[in-house]
mmCIF file of N, CA and C and ligand atoms in Angstrom:
data_model
loop_
_atom_site.group_PDB
_atom_site.id
_atom_site.type_symbol
_atom_site.label_atom_id
_atom_site.label_comp_id
_atom_site.label_asym_id
_atom_site.label_seq_id
_atom_site.Cartn_x
_atom_site.Cartn_y
_atom_site.Cartn_z
ATOM 1 N N MET A 15 28.578 -4.475 -3.052
ATOM 2 C CA MET A 15 29.413 -5.380 -2.242
ATOM 3 C C MET A 15 29.993 -6.486 -3.132
ATOM 4 N N ASP A 16 31.239 -6.827 -2.879
ATOM 5 C CA ASP A 16 31.903 -7.827 -3.699
ATOM 6 C C ASP A 16 31.646 -9.217 -3.113
ATOM 7 N N CYS A 17 30.408 -9.703 -3.307
ATOM 8 C CA CYS A 17 30.033 -11.000 -2.730
ATOM 9 C C CYS A 17 29.506 -11.891 -3.851
ATOM 10 N N LEU A 18 30.138 -13.059 -4.003
ATOM 11 C CA LEU A 18 29.779 -13.981 -5.090
ATOM 12 C C LEU A 18 28.289 -14.321 -5.088
ATOM 13 N N PHE A 19 27.748 -14.674 -3.910
ATOM 14 C CA PHE A 19 26.351 -15.118 -3.891
ATOM 15 C C PHE A 19 25.378 -13.944 -4.019
ATOM 16 N N CYS A 20 25.766 -12.726 -3.596
ATOM 17 C CA CYS A 20 24.936 -11.550 -3.908
ATOM 18 C C CYS A 20 24.864 -11.367 -5.420
ATOM 19 N N LYS A 21 25.976 -11.597 -6.105
ATOM 20 C CA LYS A 21 26.000 -11.451 -7.571
ATOM 21 C C LYS A 21 25.162 -12.529 -8.244
ATOM 22 N N ILE A 22 25.219 -13.757 -7.718
ATOM 23 C CA ILE A 22 24.377 -14.834 -8.262
ATOM 24 C C ILE A 22 22.906 -14.506 -8.010
ATOM 25 N N ALA A 23 22.585 -14.008 -6.795
ATOM 26 C CA ALA A 23 21.195 -13.648 -6.459
ATOM 27 C C ALA A 23 20.682 -12.549 -7.385
ATOM 28 N N ALA A 24 21.566 -11.641 -7.763
ATOM 29 C CA ALA A 24 21.174 -10.522 -8.631
ATOM 30 C C ALA A 24 21.169 -10.908 -10.109
ATOM 31 N N GLY A 25 21.609 -12.134 -10.415
ATOM 32 C CA GLY A 25 21.651 -12.585 -11.812
ATOM 33 C C GLY A 25 22.861 -12.071 -12.572
ATOM 34 N N GLU A 26 23.819 -11.467 -11.849
ATOM 35 C CA GLU A 26 25.019 -10.933 -12.516
ATOM 36 C C GLU A 26 25.996 -12.045 -12.860
ATOM 37 N N ILE A 27 25.914 -13.149 -12.107
ATOM 38 C CA ILE A 27 26.700 -14.357 -12.404
ATOM 39 C C ILE A 27 25.680 -15.471 -12.603
ATOM 40 N N PRO A 28 25.788 -16.225 -13.708
ATOM 41 C CA PRO A 28 24.760 -17.239 -13.995
ATOM 42 C C PRO A 28 24.806 -18.417 -13.029
ATOM 43 N N SER A 29 23.648 -19.047 -12.839
ATOM 44 C CA SER A 29 23.574 -20.255 -12.018
ATOM 45 C C SER A 29 22.501 -21.158 -12.618
ATOM 46 N N ARG A 30 22.585 -22.432 -12.249
ATOM 47 C CA ARG A 30 21.548 -23.397 -12.677
ATOM 48 C C ARG A 30 20.481 -23.405 -11.602
ATOM 49 N N LYS A 31 19.406 -22.687 -11.860
ATOM 50 C CA LYS A 31 18.374 -22.482 -10.841
ATOM 51 C C LYS A 31 17.526 -23.710 -10.574
ATOM 52 N N VAL A 32 17.244 -23.944 -9.307
ATOM 53 C CA VAL A 32 16.314 -24.990 -8.875
ATOM 54 C C VAL A 32 14.981 -24.343 -8.487
ATOM 55 N N TYR A 33 15.074 -23.165 -7.855
ATOM 56 C CA TYR A 33 13.881 -22.466 -7.330
ATOM 57 C C TYR A 33 14.250 -21.005 -7.116
ATOM 58 N N GLU A 34 13.276 -20.126 -7.346
ATOM 59 C CA GLU A 34 13.502 -18.706 -7.056
ATOM 60 C C GLU A 34 12.194 -18.041 -6.662
ATOM 61 N N ASP A 35 12.243 -17.170 -5.665
ATOM 62 C CA ASP A 35 11.128 -16.260 -5.413
ATOM 63 C C ASP A 35 11.731 -14.906 -5.050
ATOM 64 N N ASP A 36 10.912 -14.002 -4.527
ATOM 65 C CA ASP A 36 11.441 -12.652 -4.280
ATOM 66 C C ASP A 36 12.466 -12.619 -3.146
ATOM 67 N N GLN A 37 12.456 -13.621 -2.275
ATOM 68 C CA GLN A 37 13.345 -13.596 -1.099
ATOM 69 C C GLN A 37 14.549 -14.521 -1.166
ATOM 70 N N ILE A 38 14.408 -15.643 -1.887
ATOM 71 C CA ILE A 38 15.482 -16.651 -1.860
ATOM 72 C C ILE A 38 15.737 -17.238 -3.249
ATOM 73 N N LEU A 39 16.895 -17.888 -3.369
ATOM 74 C CA LEU A 39 17.276 -18.557 -4.618
ATOM 75 C C LEU A 39 17.897 -19.908 -4.259
ATOM 76 N N ALA A 40 17.529 -20.935 -5.026
ATOM 77 C CA ALA A 40 18.181 -22.250 -4.907
ATOM 78 C C ALA A 40 18.823 -22.568 -6.249
ATOM 79 N N PHE A 41 20.077 -23.006 -6.222
ATOM 80 C CA PHE A 41 20.806 -23.295 -7.470
ATOM 81 C C PHE A 41 21.801 -24.425 -7.217
ATOM 82 N N TYR A 42 22.100 -25.152 -8.299
ATOM 83 C CA TYR A 42 23.000 -26.307 -8.173
ATOM 84 C C TYR A 42 24.422 -25.863 -7.874
ATOM 85 N N ASP A 43 25.083 -26.618 -6.974
ATOM 86 C CA ASP A 43 26.477 -26.352 -6.628
ATOM 87 C C ASP A 43 27.370 -26.654 -7.832
ATOM 88 N N ILE A 44 28.336 -25.786 -8.056
ATOM 89 C CA ILE A 44 29.238 -25.916 -9.211
ATOM 90 C C ILE A 44 30.188 -27.108 -9.036
ATOM 91 N N GLU A 45 30.390 -27.537 -7.794
ATOM 92 C CA GLU A 45 31.288 -28.669 -7.490
ATOM 93 C C GLU A 45 30.525 -29.675 -6.646
ATOM 94 N N PRO A 46 29.596 -30.424 -7.264
ATOM 95 C CA PRO A 46 28.684 -31.268 -6.479
ATOM 96 C C PRO A 46 29.407 -32.352 -5.677
ATOM 97 N N GLN A 47 28.981 -32.512 -4.424
ATOM 98 C CA GLN A 47 29.545 -33.524 -3.521
ATOM 99 C C GLN A 47 28.628 -34.738 -3.398
ATOM 100 N N ALA A 48 27.544 -34.744 -4.142
ATOM 101 C CA ALA A 48 26.584 -35.849 -4.136
ATOM 102 C C ALA A 48 25.797 -35.743 -5.450
ATOM 103 N N PRO A 49 25.115 -36.829 -5.857
ATOM 104 C CA PRO A 49 24.346 -36.769 -7.116
ATOM 105 C C PRO A 49 23.364 -35.595 -7.149
ATOM 106 N N VAL A 50 22.776 -35.254 -6.011
ATOM 107 C CA VAL A 50 21.963 -34.039 -5.902
ATOM 108 C C VAL A 50 22.676 -33.123 -4.909
ATOM 109 N N HIS A 51 23.033 -31.929 -5.344
ATOM 110 C CA HIS A 51 23.701 -30.970 -4.450
ATOM 111 C C HIS A 51 23.348 -29.565 -4.922
ATOM 112 N N PHE A 52 22.444 -28.929 -4.176
ATOM 113 C CA PHE A 52 22.139 -27.533 -4.494
ATOM 114 C C PHE A 52 22.249 -26.680 -3.232
ATOM 115 N N LEU A 53 22.301 -25.381 -3.448
ATOM 116 C CA LEU A 53 22.457 -24.408 -2.369
ATOM 117 C C LEU A 53 21.214 -23.536 -2.306
ATOM 118 N N VAL A 54 20.814 -23.172 -1.105
ATOM 119 C CA VAL A 54 19.684 -22.256 -0.943
ATOM 120 C C VAL A 54 20.186 -21.024 -0.202
ATOM 121 N N ILE A 55 19.965 -19.859 -0.787
ATOM 122 C CA ILE A 55 20.485 -18.610 -0.199
ATOM 123 C C ILE A 55 19.377 -17.561 -0.073
ATOM 124 N N PRO A 56 19.500 -16.705 0.964
ATOM 125 C CA PRO A 56 18.645 -15.520 0.971
ATOM 126 C C PRO A 56 19.201 -14.536 -0.061
ATOM 127 N N LYS A 57 18.328 -13.778 -0.718
ATOM 128 C CA LYS A 57 18.831 -12.786 -1.683
ATOM 129 C C LYS A 57 19.510 -11.627 -0.957
ATOM 130 N N LYS A 58 19.002 -11.316 0.261
ATOM 131 C CA LYS A 58 19.616 -10.253 1.065
ATOM 132 C C LYS A 58 20.839 -10.815 1.763
ATOM 133 N N HIS A 59 21.922 -10.077 1.760
ATOM 134 C CA HIS A 59 23.170 -10.586 2.326
ATOM 135 C C HIS A 59 23.089 -10.803 3.840
ATOM 136 N N ILE A 60 23.404 -12.033 4.254
ATOM 137 C CA ILE A 60 23.653 -12.378 5.664
ATOM 138 C C ILE A 60 24.941 -13.188 5.611
ATOM 139 N N SER A 61 25.900 -12.912 6.501
ATOM 140 C CA SER A 61 27.230 -13.516 6.339
ATOM 141 C C SER A 61 27.254 -15.018 6.614
ATOM 142 N N SER A 62 26.486 -15.463 7.618
ATOM 143 C CA SER A 62 26.464 -16.879 8.003
ATOM 144 C C SER A 62 25.375 -17.028 9.054
ATOM 145 N N VAL A 63 25.255 -18.210 9.655
ATOM 146 C CA VAL A 63 24.292 -18.384 10.755
ATOM 147 C C VAL A 63 24.585 -17.370 11.871
ATOM 148 N N GLY A 64 25.856 -17.003 12.015
ATOM 149 C CA GLY A 64 26.233 -16.013 13.021
ATOM 150 C C GLY A 64 25.618 -14.643 12.795
ATOM 151 N N GLY A 65 25.094 -14.401 11.597
ATOM 152 C CA GLY A 65 24.472 -13.105 11.286
ATOM 153 C C GLY A 65 22.958 -13.132 11.372
ATOM 154 N N ILE A 66 22.389 -14.241 11.874
ATOM 155 C CA ILE A 66 20.928 -14.329 12.006
ATOM 156 C C ILE A 66 20.497 -13.609 13.289
ATOM 157 N N THR A 67 19.478 -12.758 13.161
ATOM 158 C CA THR A 67 18.988 -11.938 14.282
ATOM 159 C C THR A 67 17.464 -12.054 14.341
ATOM 160 N N PRO A 68 16.838 -11.553 15.424
ATOM 161 C CA PRO A 68 15.372 -11.557 15.463
ATOM 162 C C PRO A 68 14.766 -10.802 14.275
ATOM 163 N N GLU A 69 15.483 -9.838 13.725
ATOM 164 C CA GLU A 69 14.961 -9.032 12.612
ATOM 165 C C GLU A 69 14.975 -9.784 11.278
ATOM 166 N N ASN A 70 15.918 -10.715 11.098
ATOM 167 C CA ASN A 70 15.998 -11.368 9.776
ATOM 168 C C ASN A 70 15.746 -12.882 9.818
ATOM 169 N N SER A 71 15.415 -13.436 10.987
ATOM 170 C CA SER A 71 15.362 -14.897 11.112
ATOM 171 C C SER A 71 14.181 -15.528 10.369
ATOM 172 N N GLN A 72 13.188 -14.743 9.981
ATOM 173 C CA GLN A 72 12.042 -15.274 9.233
ATOM 174 C C GLN A 72 12.502 -15.957 7.943
ATOM 175 N N ILE A 73 13.598 -15.453 7.389
ATOM 176 C CA ILE A 73 14.079 -16.009 6.113
ATOM 177 C C ILE A 73 14.494 -17.479 6.278
ATOM 178 N N VAL A 74 14.956 -17.823 7.470
ATOM 179 C CA VAL A 74 15.399 -19.203 7.699
ATOM 180 C C VAL A 74 14.200 -20.153 7.674
ATOM 181 N N ALA A 75 13.090 -19.740 8.286
ATOM 182 C CA ALA A 75 11.871 -20.555 8.230
ATOM 183 C C ALA A 75 11.419 -20.711 6.785
ATOM 184 N N HIS A 76 11.483 -19.626 6.040
ATOM 185 C CA HIS A 76 11.069 -19.690 4.632
ATOM 186 C C HIS A 76 11.977 -20.633 3.836
ATOM 187 N N ILE A 77 13.279 -20.528 4.075
ATOM 188 C CA ILE A 77 14.227 -21.412 3.378
ATOM 189 C C ILE A 77 13.896 -22.882 3.671
ATOM 190 N N TYR A 78 13.615 -23.201 4.933
ATOM 191 C CA TYR A 78 13.319 -24.600 5.274
ATOM 192 C C TYR A 78 11.978 -25.056 4.698
ATOM 193 N N GLU A 79 11.007 -24.153 4.606
ATOM 194 C CA GLU A 79 9.740 -24.528 3.959
ATOM 195 C C GLU A 79 9.980 -24.879 2.497
ATOM 196 N N VAL A 80 10.816 -24.085 1.830
ATOM 197 C CA VAL A 80 11.103 -24.352 0.416
ATOM 198 C C VAL A 80 11.928 -25.632 0.266
ATOM 199 N N ILE A 81 12.876 -25.865 1.177
ATOM 200 C CA ILE A 81 13.644 -27.119 1.111
ATOM 201 C C ILE A 81 12.694 -28.315 1.247
ATOM 202 N N ALA A 82 11.729 -28.227 2.150
ATOM 203 C CA ALA A 82 10.757 -29.319 2.311
ATOM 204 C C ALA A 82 9.991 -29.543 1.012
ATOM 205 N N LYS A 83 9.535 -28.458 0.402
ATOM 206 C CA LYS A 83 8.794 -28.581 -0.867
ATOM 207 C C LYS A 83 9.689 -29.191 -1.955
ATOM 208 N N LEU A 84 10.931 -28.709 -2.056
ATOM 209 C CA LEU A 84 11.836 -29.228 -3.096
ATOM 210 C C LEU A 84 12.162 -30.700 -2.844
ATOM 211 N N SER A 85 12.252 -31.095 -1.562
ATOM 212 C CA SER A 85 12.557 -32.502 -1.270
ATOM 213 C C SER A 85 11.446 -33.404 -1.805
ATOM 214 N N HIS A 86 10.204 -32.910 -1.778
ATOM 215 C CA HIS A 86 9.096 -33.679 -2.355
ATOM 216 C C HIS A 86 9.152 -33.615 -3.885
ATOM 217 N N ASP A 87 9.307 -32.398 -4.418
ATOM 218 C CA ASP A 87 9.316 -32.224 -5.886
ATOM 219 C C ASP A 87 10.435 -33.049 -6.540
ATOM 220 N N LEU A 88 11.606 -33.100 -5.884
ATOM 221 C CA LEU A 88 12.768 -33.795 -6.464
ATOM 222 C C LEU A 88 12.852 -35.256 -6.013
ATOM 223 N N LYS A 89 11.816 -35.679 -5.270
ATOM 224 C CA LYS A 89 11.691 -37.079 -4.839
ATOM 225 C C LYS A 89 12.921 -37.556 -4.044
ATOM 226 N N LEU A 90 13.251 -36.789 -3.026
ATOM 227 C CA LEU A 90 14.398 -37.149 -2.182
ATOM 228 C C LEU A 90 13.959 -37.990 -0.989
ATOM 229 N N GLU A 91 12.968 -38.865 -1.218
ATOM 230 C CA GLU A 91 12.377 -39.595 -0.084
ATOM 231 C C GLU A 91 13.343 -40.594 0.552
ATOM 232 N N ASN A 92 14.438 -40.958 -0.137
ATOM 233 C CA ASN A 92 15.416 -41.873 0.480
ATOM 234 C C ASN A 92 16.280 -41.175 1.520
ATOM 235 N N GLY A 93 16.223 -39.849 1.553
ATOM 236 C CA GLY A 93 16.985 -39.097 2.540
ATOM 237 C C GLY A 93 17.767 -37.962 1.907
ATOM 238 N N PHE A 94 17.971 -36.953 2.683
ATOM 239 C CA PHE A 94 18.794 -35.823 2.231
ATOM 240 C C PHE A 94 19.383 -35.150 3.461
ATOM 241 N N ARG A 95 20.414 -34.351 3.238
ATOM 242 C CA ARG A 95 21.061 -33.631 4.349
ATOM 243 C C ARG A 95 21.075 -32.146 4.045
ATOM 244 N N VAL A 96 20.823 -31.338 5.090
ATOM 245 C CA VAL A 96 20.920 -29.881 4.978
ATOM 246 C C VAL A 96 22.090 -29.464 5.852
ATOM 247 N N VAL A 97 23.061 -28.761 5.253
ATOM 248 C CA VAL A 97 24.277 -28.370 5.973
ATOM 249 C C VAL A 97 24.558 -26.898 5.735
ATOM 250 N N THR A 98 24.948 -26.203 6.785
ATOM 251 C CA THR A 98 25.427 -24.837 6.592
ATOM 252 C C THR A 98 26.737 -24.670 7.364
ATOM 253 N N ASN A 99 27.812 -24.455 6.646
ATOM 254 C CA ASN A 99 29.129 -24.293 7.254
ATOM 255 C C ASN A 99 29.293 -22.843 7.708
ATOM 256 N N CYS A 100 29.785 -22.680 8.926
ATOM 257 C CA CYS A 100 29.934 -21.333 9.486
ATOM 258 C C CYS A 100 31.380 -21.115 9.908
ATOM 259 N N GLY A 101 32.066 -20.255 9.189
ATOM 260 C CA GLY A 101 33.426 -19.896 9.578
ATOM 261 C C GLY A 101 34.475 -20.854 9.038
ATOM 262 N N GLU A 102 35.710 -20.447 9.252
ATOM 263 C CA GLU A 102 36.869 -21.093 8.635
ATOM 264 C C GLU A 102 37.022 -22.574 9.007
ATOM 265 N N GLU A 103 36.941 -22.890 10.285
ATOM 266 C CA GLU A 103 37.193 -24.282 10.692
ATOM 267 C C GLU A 103 36.107 -25.219 10.191
ATOM 268 N N ALA A 104 34.923 -24.684 9.945
ATOM 269 C CA ALA A 104 33.826 -25.507 9.416
ATOM 270 C C ALA A 104 33.892 -25.597 7.902
ATOM 271 N N GLY A 105 34.791 -24.838 7.291
ATOM 272 C CA GLY A 105 34.967 -24.928 5.838
ATOM 273 C C GLY A 105 34.100 -23.981 5.035
ATOM 274 N N GLN A 106 33.612 -22.903 5.668
ATOM 275 C CA GLN A 106 32.818 -21.933 4.895
ATOM 276 C C GLN A 106 33.752 -21.184 3.946
ATOM 277 N N SER A 107 33.469 -21.280 2.646
ATOM 278 C CA SER A 107 34.330 -20.609 1.664
ATOM 279 C C SER A 107 33.667 -19.391 1.038
ATOM 280 N N VAL A 108 32.352 -19.280 1.171
ATOM 281 C CA VAL A 108 31.644 -18.098 0.636
ATOM 282 C C VAL A 108 30.899 -17.443 1.813
ATOM 283 N N PRO A 109 31.280 -16.209 2.160
ATOM 284 C CA PRO A 109 30.707 -15.575 3.359
ATOM 285 C C PRO A 109 29.338 -14.933 3.111
ATOM 286 N N HIS A 110 28.416 -15.736 2.572
ATOM 287 C CA HIS A 110 27.007 -15.337 2.377
ATOM 288 C C HIS A 110 26.213 -16.587 2.766
ATOM 289 N N LEU A 111 25.310 -16.445 3.745
ATOM 290 C CA LEU A 111 24.559 -17.589 4.286
ATOM 291 C C LEU A 111 24.034 -18.495 3.166
ATOM 292 N N HIS A 112 24.339 -19.793 3.272
ATOM 293 C CA HIS A 112 23.824 -20.752 2.287
ATOM 294 C C HIS A 112 23.640 -22.100 2.952
ATOM 295 N N PHE A 113 22.593 -22.789 2.520
ATOM 296 C CA PHE A 113 22.274 -24.113 3.021
ATOM 297 C C PHE A 113 22.529 -25.099 1.888
ATOM 298 N N HIS A 114 23.458 -26.038 2.108
ATOM 299 C CA HIS A 114 23.687 -27.110 1.144
ATOM 300 C C HIS A 114 22.563 -28.137 1.316
ATOM 301 N N VAL A 115 22.011 -28.628 0.224
ATOM 302 C CA VAL A 115 21.092 -29.773 0.266
ATOM 303 C C VAL A 115 21.755 -30.878 -0.553
ATOM 304 N N LEU A 116 22.052 -31.992 0.143
ATOM 305 C CA LEU A 116 22.788 -33.114 -0.462
ATOM 306 C C LEU A 116 21.922 -34.364 -0.430
ATOM 307 N N ALA A 117 21.913 -35.108 -1.529
ATOM 308 C CA ALA A 117 21.112 -36.333 -1.591
ATOM 309 C C ALA A 117 21.607 -37.209 -2.729
ATOM 310 N N GLY A 118 21.065 -38.433 -2.772
ATOM 311 C CA GLY A 118 21.334 -39.323 -3.899
ATOM 312 C C GLY A 118 22.430 -40.333 -3.623
ATOM 313 N N ARG A 119 22.978 -40.311 -2.427
ATOM 314 C CA ARG A 119 23.949 -41.349 -2.023
ATOM 315 C C ARG A 119 23.914 -41.442 -0.506
ATOM 316 N N SER A 120 24.525 -42.509 0.010
ATOM 317 C CA SER A 120 24.619 -42.659 1.453
ATOM 318 C C SER A 120 25.603 -41.614 1.986
ATOM 319 N N LEU A 121 25.217 -40.877 3.030
ATOM 320 C CA LEU A 121 26.048 -39.786 3.552
ATOM 321 C C LEU A 121 26.602 -40.184 4.918
ATOM 322 N N ALA A 122 27.900 -40.057 5.090
ATOM 323 C CA ALA A 122 28.547 -40.490 6.329
ATOM 324 C C ALA A 122 28.140 -39.619 7.515
ATOM 325 N N TRP A 123 28.055 -40.247 8.686
ATOM 326 C CA TRP A 123 27.849 -39.514 9.917
ATOM 327 C C TRP A 123 28.666 -40.153 11.020
ATOM 328 N N PRO A 124 29.450 -39.434 11.830
ATOM 329 C CA PRO A 124 29.604 -37.988 11.769
ATOM 330 C C PRO A 124 30.384 -37.541 10.534
ATOM 331 N N PRO A 125 30.197 -36.290 10.109
ATOM 332 C CA PRO A 125 30.917 -35.801 8.936
ATOM 333 C C PRO A 125 32.414 -35.684 9.242
ATOM 334 N N GLY A 126 33.225 -35.691 8.230
ATOM 335 C CA GLY A 126 34.684 -35.611 8.422
ATOM 336 C C GLY A 126 35.140 -34.236 8.829
HETATM 337 P P1 AMP B 219 30.937 -23.496 1.618
HETATM 338 O O1 AMP B 219 32.308 -24.043 1.284
HETATM 339 O O2 AMP B 219 30.172 -24.245 2.637
HETATM 340 O O3 AMP B 219 31.026 -21.993 1.905
HETATM 341 O O4 AMP B 219 30.068 -23.653 0.291
HETATM 342 C C1 AMP B 219 30.267 -22.869 -0.842
HETATM 343 C C2 AMP B 219 29.829 -23.694 -2.004
HETATM 344 O O5 AMP B 219 29.642 -22.828 -3.110
HETATM 345 C C3 AMP B 219 30.843 -24.765 -2.455
HETATM 346 O O6 AMP B 219 30.235 -26.053 -2.365
HETATM 347 C C4 AMP B 219 31.166 -24.369 -3.891
HETATM 348 O O7 AMP B 219 31.325 -25.481 -4.735
HETATM 349 C C5 AMP B 219 29.963 -23.537 -4.281
HETATM 350 N N1 AMP B 219 30.174 -22.564 -5.329
HETATM 351 C C6 AMP B 219 31.205 -21.695 -5.458
HETATM 352 N N2 AMP B 219 31.027 -20.918 -6.545
HETATM 353 C C7 AMP B 219 29.859 -21.317 -7.120
HETATM 354 C C8 AMP B 219 29.140 -20.901 -8.277
HETATM 355 N N3 AMP B 219 29.569 -19.912 -9.078
HETATM 356 N N4 AMP B 219 27.981 -21.554 -8.569
HETATM 357 C C9 AMP B 219 27.536 -22.541 -7.778
HETATM 358 N N5 AMP B 219 28.163 -22.962 -6.667
HETATM 359 C C10 AMP B 219 29.313 -22.370 -6.345
HETATM 360 ZN ZN1 ZN B 220 26.264 -11.655 -0.253
#
């Protein structure tokens, strides 16, 4: 499949890794929107939150457990945001489920 994040998960395209296990990968965003900005993806292709089903939803719990651990390891105690854009109007540019983790500056709410 011609999917950028499947290729990154497979190691065919290099990334700056934050965390990896057999199911998921976390790597720094190439165009950071905050001093800390990394992405967490399942290695198995899921298109977006819209592709989460009872059969594959366990991966989301695992992703959030790892985000919690990384938030402690990276000392994000001042706050961080987890965002997943779904579809065109939300600004999803890569159609492989990914969770942005943003930290290190004050983040506006509501988002633009
Ligand atoms: P979204 O626009 O929500 O789909 O997020 C996709 C994110 O992937 C953007 O923040 C991009 O900067 C990021 N991105 C695109 N290509 C790469 C890459 N090769 N390595 C790391 N991040 C990337
Ligand atoms: Zn993919």
